[in-house]
């Protein structure tokens, strides 16, 4: 029995290959977008983890030289003798590759990602020539060196690991160390650091990778996008499964009437769907791999430029990633088919006993859908007003998007009913009535379009707002035309004397670390100058913040500190023993920790040992190249000690544009998926439409007219959907900027509107809808009269 | 006795309240016997057929089919009964549109685990369906589709054939041919036949006739 029933069920797909294609393609696209984004994220995260493991950053306390220079090897030996369990690290760059030299016998984390089973022979590693571990890319880039290369794919991209002696030899740093890692367990008795190594300072463990935190925002946005794309795909799958079940309803009833038990039937249909999900999942994962490998170079460049994070530019096929891709394909199918199975299980065997059961059930579903939509939208509103934290932010987003998607068909139905009432001409009245009748079949595709467009509006508003804010922020922060860094206090003094007659102003950049309201904070001492007074904008401020600051009575704090500590303008904080009133809060995007600004004299009084080594120079931008040259010639200041502001800004904007490449690509893909959903829905509905259109044809409308009406209908529904998508997208952007971003990173981004972008999106959506409707409309206009006549000859 | 239905009651809930479709109907049918069930629309003919076929359960009364009380069976038991003991010919054919004619004919026999390829071929031949075996139902006329449905019902050689206005969608000449074929085949397999019909002429071809009016035997 099982074989016969399974063959009967699957035969449906062979007779309806377009429906099969819709289902498989929808699921494959959904899986591809999701797993593509996840692959990019996984690759980047693996790179950060490898970097953290390789460099020991964030995991262990470290000892660094006070002035930032190298540490003599003798200091290391002295510390070991004084009872300190420390391990030396030598690092530097050769041929663009970061070389990390470690001592495998003392390193608290071992050799990071390199293990003995990867070919690390401790003897060879420590021997004269030594071994060097890295990815193929890094080893190739390093070129011919005097050490045995060993391929190790888990080492951070652009980095190689070797023995400390080999690193010193390759980097030409004999007897020098860059930092010392402190083992977590230390002997109870040891000489104090100040006595054993007075020139070293201890840097505490950071409890996690800085890079991971900084790039979190970027990945969060990518993940949100991947999730939305997946949701759009699942709408397609849901639509395809719903239509397939609807079409197979008579067959299911016949099978049951012929003696197939319902549980067996449901089980076989579930097996059938899961097989398809598996097939589509495999195709989706492969497609996702392709998308990821196309996106990854841009993402890698973005992260490298924006956060200094090295991410491999090539993709690895990680088992966790492709298994999760398959799991999400199958889970998504189960989710999309849940409703259809529920209806199937409750379907009466004898429809004749309740001929209006289906219509009544559809009516009840609409009421339930409306109630669910209202509840979800109210929940979103309440979460938006009262919610706090990342979870509340995402819950609000989910409620908002699902609620709006559920409300869309009901909203469209009301609008169409109104238009039908107002239609004067008979053909117009038929058109609106017919559109309403088609709405249930198209509603899932329209929901997918709504989500795709809302995601487009939301994410592009967020990214563009971020760009605008960040550009303004760069203008504010990088106001000086040239930045110079001296290597010693003596050089700093000489530098100031030298440039004073050549520039309009010298703005020292000096900072120290402090605890404010219990939070680690950077304290900056700023000179009272028009650059700050005129260029800076504040999020909140007292009436005269700069005057208050200049008087030495006030302090400016960044948004992160204000949010974390609950401090606001007018509150008083104590720095050293000095009470200071908060005069303003300012945006400080990208900075994970608190920051404050005090006036220069107060900084000098509080931190007398800090001498400014960095300076911002205000000058004629055209004179910058000459000054850089003369600094090199007259003061022997190397070019890498000077930073041209225009170059930094251009670089930052380039980075942004590459970031936009990723988001734009995902935007276009999501919209294409929604267009595909409309196309497939229209094609699937086309066969079911003939009985509805044949009477209109018989009563005198031409096939060409009917085809035109189909096209106009699709475009019109897309316009109505776009009108609903705009406010939804803006609400999405607001939620991302004002709730999710604040909860995740501690700063709120202002929201700007971009009407021209929205107009362009509307045009794209209309083109997508028109293109999707073109083929079905053309097919309809070419329907042979014999097919239309069949409707009447088959009437019973 | 192949079928013995006693004091059958069935009530449906409607928008206007409960509606008693069957009110104490009883009937019997022996193997090889044919019975026409006639009556006006709404008299309860189809409902009685569905109850005997195990497609629904009576509110009251007993239906003994081949020694088994249908009302006492659960869903799975009734499904097993429909697979093997009973065959139903529907007015709307209810073929599986995605299967070819040859597979539709063999389908119920396969479900019952009683597939006999030679018997299926003979049924197709006698129904005049040989040239249509590779076609799909939508490519056949109404008469041809009904012949496929009858062949499908007879393929597992059921003990009882239930037919719900099997010729209701066919023209008179085709209806005559289809009915003659069905009667011949039922006679050969010694199955009992219970047929619902509006037509006095077709009812006259059966051995016995039972007329229902307002849910009762008239």
PDB file of C-alpha atoms in Angstrom, chain A residues 466-683:
ATOM      1  CA  UNK A 466      25.104  55.326   9.430  1.00  0.00           C
ATOM      2  CA  UNK A 467      27.127  56.625   6.486  1.00  0.00           C
ATOM      3  CA  UNK A 468      25.844  60.159   6.854  1.00  0.00           C
ATOM      4  CA  UNK A 469      26.417  60.147  10.605  1.00  0.00           C
ATOM      5  CA  UNK A 470      29.815  58.584  10.248  1.00  0.00           C
ATOM      6  CA  UNK A 471      30.896  61.033   7.547  1.00  0.00           C
ATOM      7  CA  UNK A 472      29.839  63.905   9.813  1.00  0.00           C
ATOM      8  CA  UNK A 473      31.592  62.189  12.687  1.00  0.00           C
ATOM      9  CA  UNK A 474      34.784  61.867  10.633  1.00  0.00           C
ATOM     10  CA  UNK A 475      34.597  65.552   9.691  1.00  0.00           C
ATOM     11  CA  UNK A 476      34.266  66.372  13.377  1.00  0.00           C
ATOM     12  CA  UNK A 477      36.955  64.002  14.592  1.00  0.00           C
ATOM     13  CA  UNK A 478      39.411  64.432  11.728  1.00  0.00           C
ATOM     14  CA  UNK A 479      39.138  68.196  11.488  1.00  0.00           C
ATOM     15  CA  UNK A 480      42.899  68.749  11.380  1.00  0.00           C
ATOM     16  CA  UNK A 481      44.503  68.626   7.966  1.00  0.00           C
ATOM     17  CA  UNK A 482      47.576  66.701   9.165  1.00  0.00           C
ATOM     18  CA  UNK A 483      48.291  64.431  12.135  1.00  0.00           C
ATOM     19  CA  UNK A 484      51.838  63.916  13.315  1.00  0.00           C
ATOM     20  CA  UNK A 485      53.232  61.603  15.979  1.00  0.00           C
ATOM     21  CA  UNK A 486      56.553  62.182  17.688  1.00  0.00           C
ATOM     22  CA  UNK A 487      58.558  59.251  19.023  1.00  0.00           C
ATOM     23  CA  UNK A 488      59.893  60.951  22.148  1.00  0.00           C
ATOM     24  CA  UNK A 489      58.958  63.970  24.275  1.00  0.00           C
ATOM     25  CA  UNK A 490      62.095  65.727  22.987  1.00  0.00           C
ATOM     26  CA  UNK A 491      61.042  65.159  19.402  1.00  0.00           C
ATOM     27  CA  UNK A 492      57.549  66.422  20.310  1.00  0.00           C
ATOM     28  CA  UNK A 493      58.972  69.672  21.634  1.00  0.00           C
ATOM     29  CA  UNK A 494      61.149  70.136  18.543  1.00  0.00           C
ATOM     30  CA  UNK A 495      58.216  69.349  16.324  1.00  0.00           C
ATOM     31  CA  UNK A 496      55.999  71.982  17.930  1.00  0.00           C
ATOM     32  CA  UNK A 497      58.661  74.677  17.598  1.00  0.00           C
ATOM     33  CA  UNK A 498      59.286  73.706  13.989  1.00  0.00           C
ATOM     34  CA  UNK A 499      55.683  73.707  12.778  1.00  0.00           C
ATOM     35  CA  UNK A 500      54.394  76.650  14.834  1.00  0.00           C
ATOM     36  CA  UNK A 501      55.198  79.294  12.190  1.00  0.00           C
ATOM     37  CA  UNK A 502      53.981  77.099   9.335  1.00  0.00           C
ATOM     38  CA  UNK A 503      50.483  76.193  10.573  1.00  0.00           C
ATOM     39  CA  UNK A 504      47.373  77.943  11.813  1.00  0.00           C
ATOM     40  CA  UNK A 505      47.069  75.912  15.013  1.00  0.00           C
ATOM     41  CA  UNK A 506      48.630  72.966  16.841  1.00  0.00           C
ATOM     42  CA  UNK A 507      46.130  70.763  18.646  1.00  0.00           C
ATOM     43  CA  UNK A 508      47.761  68.255  21.005  1.00  0.00           C
ATOM     44  CA  UNK A 509      46.113  64.836  21.307  1.00  0.00           C
ATOM     45  CA  UNK A 510      46.763  63.367  24.712  1.00  0.00           C
ATOM     46  CA  UNK A 511      44.980  60.747  26.695  1.00  0.00           C
ATOM     47  CA  UNK A 512      45.108  58.807  29.928  1.00  0.00           C
ATOM     48  CA  UNK A 513      43.086  56.011  31.472  1.00  0.00           C
ATOM     49  CA  UNK A 514      40.732  56.481  34.404  1.00  0.00           C
ATOM     50  CA  UNK A 515      37.684  54.995  36.107  1.00  0.00           C
ATOM     51  CA  UNK A 516      34.527  57.075  35.920  1.00  0.00           C
ATOM     52  CA  UNK A 517      31.356  55.869  37.609  1.00  0.00           C
ATOM     53  CA  UNK A 518      33.047  52.471  37.856  1.00  0.00           C
ATOM     54  CA  UNK A 519      33.712  52.163  34.118  1.00  0.00           C
ATOM     55  CA  UNK A 520      37.155  52.140  32.461  1.00  0.00           C
ATOM     56  CA  UNK A 521      37.360  55.381  30.520  1.00  0.00           C
ATOM     57  CA  UNK A 522      39.775  57.211  28.212  1.00  0.00           C
ATOM     58  CA  UNK A 523      40.381  60.798  29.314  1.00  0.00           C
ATOM     59  CA  UNK A 524      41.343  63.239  26.569  1.00  0.00           C
ATOM     60  CA  UNK A 525      42.772  66.689  27.180  1.00  0.00           C
ATOM     61  CA  UNK A 526      41.637  69.134  24.476  1.00  0.00           C
ATOM     62  CA  UNK A 527      42.934  72.605  23.700  1.00  0.00           C
ATOM     63  CA  UNK A 528      40.314  75.379  23.643  1.00  0.00           C
ATOM     64  CA  UNK A 529      40.120  76.112  19.934  1.00  0.00           C
ATOM     65  CA  UNK A 530      37.608  77.084  17.255  1.00  0.00           C
ATOM     66  CA  UNK A 531      38.145  73.675  15.594  1.00  0.00           C
ATOM     67  CA  UNK A 532      36.254  72.068  18.454  1.00  0.00           C
ATOM     68  CA  UNK A 533      33.919  74.943  19.254  1.00  0.00           C
ATOM     69  CA  UNK A 534      32.705  75.267  15.687  1.00  0.00           C
ATOM     70  CA  UNK A 535      33.041  71.717  14.405  1.00  0.00           C
ATOM     71  CA  UNK A 536      31.600  69.536  17.141  1.00  0.00           C
ATOM     72  CA  UNK A 537      27.949  68.689  17.470  1.00  0.00           C
ATOM     73  CA  UNK A 538      26.495  67.222  20.628  1.00  0.00           C
ATOM     74  CA  UNK A 539      23.705  64.758  21.318  1.00  0.00           C
ATOM     75  CA  UNK A 540      22.704  66.703  24.442  1.00  0.00           C
ATOM     76  CA  UNK A 541      24.382  69.801  25.864  1.00  0.00           C
ATOM     77  CA  UNK A 542      24.187  72.582  28.422  1.00  0.00           C
ATOM     78  CA  UNK A 543      23.793  76.131  26.964  1.00  0.00           C
ATOM     79  CA  UNK A 544      27.546  76.919  26.876  1.00  0.00           C
ATOM     80  CA  UNK A 545      29.462  73.631  26.982  1.00  0.00           C
ATOM     81  CA  UNK A 546      32.765  74.921  25.566  1.00  0.00           C
ATOM     82  CA  UNK A 547      32.870  77.933  27.897  1.00  0.00           C
ATOM     83  CA  UNK A 548      32.164  75.648  30.852  1.00  0.00           C
ATOM     84  CA  UNK A 549      34.882  73.279  29.662  1.00  0.00           C
ATOM     85  CA  UNK A 550      37.386  76.101  29.168  1.00  0.00           C
ATOM     86  CA  UNK A 551      36.715  77.277  32.705  1.00  0.00           C
ATOM     87  CA  UNK A 552      37.975  73.882  33.912  1.00  0.00           C
ATOM     88  CA  UNK A 553      34.668  73.147  35.637  1.00  0.00           C
ATOM     89  CA  UNK A 554      33.065  70.850  33.108  1.00  0.00           C
ATOM     90  CA  UNK A 555      33.574  67.607  31.280  1.00  0.00           C
ATOM     91  CA  UNK A 556      32.215  66.184  28.012  1.00  0.00           C
ATOM     92  CA  UNK A 557      31.328  62.490  27.938  1.00  0.00           C
ATOM     93  CA  UNK A 558      30.673  60.083  25.099  1.00  0.00           C
ATOM     94  CA  UNK A 559      27.319  58.401  24.558  1.00  0.00           C
ATOM     95  CA  UNK A 560      28.546  54.958  25.551  1.00  0.00           C
ATOM     96  CA  UNK A 561      29.598  56.150  29.015  1.00  0.00           C
ATOM     97  CA  UNK A 562      26.394  58.176  29.413  1.00  0.00           C
ATOM     98  CA  UNK A 563      24.188  55.160  28.596  1.00  0.00           C
ATOM     99  CA  UNK A 564      26.124  52.613  30.624  1.00  0.00           C
ATOM    100  CA  UNK A 565      26.509  54.762  33.716  1.00  0.00           C
ATOM    101  CA  UNK A 566      23.184  56.578  33.446  1.00  0.00           C
ATOM    102  CA  UNK A 567      24.993  59.932  33.573  1.00  0.00           C
ATOM    103  CA  UNK A 568      23.424  62.966  31.887  1.00  0.00           C
ATOM    104  CA  UNK A 569      24.118  66.638  31.283  1.00  0.00           C
ATOM    105  CA  UNK A 570      24.182  68.506  34.590  1.00  0.00           C
ATOM    106  CA  UNK A 571      25.377  65.501  36.622  1.00  0.00           C
ATOM    107  CA  UNK A 572      28.645  65.782  38.494  1.00  0.00           C
ATOM    108  CA  UNK A 573      31.497  63.276  38.171  1.00  0.00           C
ATOM    109  CA  UNK A 574      34.777  63.207  40.007  1.00  0.00           C
ATOM    110  CA  UNK A 575      38.042  62.880  38.140  1.00  0.00           C
ATOM    111  CA  UNK A 576      41.003  62.526  40.463  1.00  0.00           C
ATOM    112  CA  UNK A 577      39.644  64.661  43.269  1.00  0.00           C
ATOM    113  CA  UNK A 578      38.130  67.275  40.974  1.00  0.00           C
ATOM    114  CA  UNK A 579      34.325  67.471  40.713  1.00  0.00           C
ATOM    115  CA  UNK A 580      33.246  68.269  37.164  1.00  0.00           C
ATOM    116  CA  UNK A 581      29.798  69.001  35.733  1.00  0.00           C
ATOM    117  CA  UNK A 582      28.828  67.150  32.577  1.00  0.00           C
ATOM    118  CA  UNK A 583      28.366  69.881  29.961  1.00  0.00           C
ATOM    119  CA  UNK A 584      27.518  67.702  26.968  1.00  0.00           C
ATOM    120  CA  UNK A 585      27.325  64.184  25.582  1.00  0.00           C
ATOM    121  CA  UNK A 586      28.701  63.395  22.133  1.00  0.00           C
ATOM    122  CA  UNK A 587      28.441  60.583  19.596  1.00  0.00           C
ATOM    123  CA  UNK A 588      31.474  58.312  19.488  1.00  0.00           C
ATOM    124  CA  UNK A 589      30.624  55.644  16.943  1.00  0.00           C
ATOM    125  CA  UNK A 590      32.681  52.496  16.839  1.00  0.00           C
ATOM    126  CA  UNK A 591      34.340  53.030  20.211  1.00  0.00           C
ATOM    127  CA  UNK A 592      33.553  50.155  22.581  1.00  0.00           C
ATOM    128  CA  UNK A 593      34.526  51.981  25.784  1.00  0.00           C
ATOM    129  CA  UNK A 594      33.764  55.210  27.607  1.00  0.00           C
ATOM    130  CA  UNK A 595      35.554  58.420  26.750  1.00  0.00           C
ATOM    131  CA  UNK A 596      35.600  61.904  28.258  1.00  0.00           C
ATOM    132  CA  UNK A 597      37.115  65.258  27.275  1.00  0.00           C
ATOM    133  CA  UNK A 598      38.494  67.792  29.692  1.00  0.00           C
ATOM    134  CA  UNK A 599      40.371  70.988  29.058  1.00  0.00           C
ATOM    135  CA  UNK A 600      44.111  70.950  28.413  1.00  0.00           C
ATOM    136  CA  UNK A 601      45.247  72.722  31.631  1.00  0.00           C
ATOM    137  CA  UNK A 602      43.117  70.422  33.775  1.00  0.00           C
ATOM    138  CA  UNK A 603      44.546  67.362  31.985  1.00  0.00           C
ATOM    139  CA  UNK A 604      48.070  68.656  32.639  1.00  0.00           C
ATOM    140  CA  UNK A 605      47.241  69.103  36.312  1.00  0.00           C
ATOM    141  CA  UNK A 606      45.639  65.654  36.696  1.00  0.00           C
ATOM    142  CA  UNK A 607      48.182  63.747  34.605  1.00  0.00           C
ATOM    143  CA  UNK A 608      51.472  65.633  34.894  1.00  0.00           C
ATOM    144  CA  UNK A 609      53.507  62.660  33.634  1.00  0.00           C
ATOM    145  CA  UNK A 610      51.638  62.474  30.314  1.00  0.00           C
ATOM    146  CA  UNK A 611      53.372  64.380  27.547  1.00  0.00           C
ATOM    147  CA  UNK A 612      51.498  64.776  24.278  1.00  0.00           C
ATOM    148  CA  UNK A 613      53.222  62.982  21.431  1.00  0.00           C
ATOM    149  CA  UNK A 614      50.433  63.294  18.820  1.00  0.00           C
ATOM    150  CA  UNK A 615      49.302  66.555  17.307  1.00  0.00           C
ATOM    151  CA  UNK A 616      46.628  67.678  14.898  1.00  0.00           C
ATOM    152  CA  UNK A 617      47.797  70.520  12.670  1.00  0.00           C
ATOM    153  CA  UNK A 618      45.322  73.038  11.213  1.00  0.00           C
ATOM    154  CA  UNK A 619      46.698  74.397   7.987  1.00  0.00           C
ATOM    155  CA  UNK A 620      46.096  74.988   4.305  1.00  0.00           C
ATOM    156  CA  UNK A 621      45.320  71.530   2.869  1.00  0.00           C
ATOM    157  CA  UNK A 622      47.411  72.328  -0.222  1.00  0.00           C
ATOM    158  CA  UNK A 623      50.514  72.786   1.935  1.00  0.00           C
ATOM    159  CA  UNK A 624      50.246  69.349   3.568  1.00  0.00           C
ATOM    160  CA  UNK A 625      52.506  67.386   1.152  1.00  0.00           C
ATOM    161  CA  UNK A 626      55.277  70.042   1.422  1.00  0.00           C
ATOM    162  CA  UNK A 627      55.159  70.044   5.207  1.00  0.00           C
ATOM    163  CA  UNK A 628      55.341  66.223   5.313  1.00  0.00           C
ATOM    164  CA  UNK A 629      58.437  66.387   3.111  1.00  0.00           C
ATOM    165  CA  UNK A 630      60.122  69.107   5.154  1.00  0.00           C
ATOM    166  CA  UNK A 631      59.371  67.253   8.424  1.00  0.00           C
ATOM    167  CA  UNK A 632      61.108  64.202   7.010  1.00  0.00           C
ATOM    168  CA  UNK A 633      64.038  66.285   5.765  1.00  0.00           C
ATOM    169  CA  UNK A 634      64.537  68.722   8.664  1.00  0.00           C
ATOM    170  CA  UNK A 635      63.380  66.641  11.656  1.00  0.00           C
ATOM    171  CA  UNK A 636      64.010  63.101  10.261  1.00  0.00           C
ATOM    172  CA  UNK A 637      60.344  62.306  10.962  1.00  0.00           C
ATOM    173  CA  UNK A 638      59.495  59.192   8.896  1.00  0.00           C
ATOM    174  CA  UNK A 639      56.422  59.489   6.609  1.00  0.00           C
ATOM    175  CA  UNK A 640      54.553  56.827   8.598  1.00  0.00           C
ATOM    176  CA  UNK A 641      54.549  59.253  11.576  1.00  0.00           C
ATOM    177  CA  UNK A 642      52.321  61.622   9.606  1.00  0.00           C
ATOM    178  CA  UNK A 643      48.719  61.029   8.553  1.00  0.00           C
ATOM    179  CA  UNK A 644      47.032  63.053   5.881  1.00  0.00           C
ATOM    180  CA  UNK A 645      43.412  63.713   6.906  1.00  0.00           C
ATOM    181  CA  UNK A 646      42.123  63.681   3.318  1.00  0.00           C
ATOM    182  CA  UNK A 647      43.668  60.245   2.809  1.00  0.00           C
ATOM    183  CA  UNK A 648      42.004  58.825   5.918  1.00  0.00           C
ATOM    184  CA  UNK A 649      38.619  60.213   4.926  1.00  0.00           C
ATOM    185  CA  UNK A 650      38.904  58.877   1.418  1.00  0.00           C
ATOM    186  CA  UNK A 651      39.983  55.519   2.784  1.00  0.00           C
ATOM    187  CA  UNK A 652      37.033  55.442   5.203  1.00  0.00           C
ATOM    188  CA  UNK A 653      34.599  56.294   2.426  1.00  0.00           C
ATOM    189  CA  UNK A 654      36.117  53.590   0.230  1.00  0.00           C
ATOM    190  CA  UNK A 655      35.590  51.139   3.051  1.00  0.00           C
ATOM    191  CA  UNK A 656      31.979  52.234   3.329  1.00  0.00           C
ATOM    192  CA  UNK A 657      31.411  51.836  -0.355  1.00  0.00           C
ATOM    193  CA  UNK A 658      32.672  48.271  -0.175  1.00  0.00           C
ATOM    194  CA  UNK A 659      30.371  47.680   2.773  1.00  0.00           C
ATOM    195  CA  UNK A 660      27.538  48.999   0.640  1.00  0.00           C
ATOM    196  CA  UNK A 661      28.475  46.537  -2.085  1.00  0.00           C
ATOM    197  CA  UNK A 662      27.609  43.723   0.314  1.00  0.00           C
ATOM    198  CA  UNK A 663      24.341  45.214   1.515  1.00  0.00           C
ATOM    199  CA  UNK A 664      23.333  46.268  -2.004  1.00  0.00           C
ATOM    200  CA  UNK A 665      24.018  42.768  -3.303  1.00  0.00           C
ATOM    201  CA  UNK A 666      21.852  41.287  -0.554  1.00  0.00           C
ATOM    202  CA  UNK A 667      19.152  43.918  -1.211  1.00  0.00           C
ATOM    203  CA  UNK A 668      19.007  43.048  -4.884  1.00  0.00           C
ATOM    204  CA  UNK A 669      18.999  39.304  -4.165  1.00  0.00           C
ATOM    205  CA  UNK A 670      16.127  39.612  -1.675  1.00  0.00           C
ATOM    206  CA  UNK A 671      14.099  41.694  -4.093  1.00  0.00           C
ATOM    207  CA  UNK A 672      14.809  39.193  -6.853  1.00  0.00           C
ATOM    208  CA  UNK A 673      13.577  36.394  -4.604  1.00  0.00           C
ATOM    209  CA  UNK A 674      10.337  38.327  -4.003  1.00  0.00           C
ATOM    210  CA  UNK A 675       9.947  38.908  -7.758  1.00  0.00           C
ATOM    211  CA  UNK A 676      10.451  35.193  -8.265  1.00  0.00           C
ATOM    212  CA  UNK A 677       7.710  34.513  -5.685  1.00  0.00           C
ATOM    213  CA  UNK A 678       5.258  36.654  -7.659  1.00  0.00           C
ATOM    214  CA  UNK A 679       6.206  35.004 -10.948  1.00  0.00           C
ATOM    215  CA  UNK A 680       5.767  31.518  -9.538  1.00  0.00           C
ATOM    216  CA  UNK A 681       2.465  32.347  -7.843  1.00  0.00           C
ATOM    217  CA  UNK A 682       1.078  33.828 -11.050  1.00  0.00           C
ATOM    218  CA  UNK A 683       2.221  30.861 -13.110  1.00  0.00           C
TER     219      UNK A 683
END
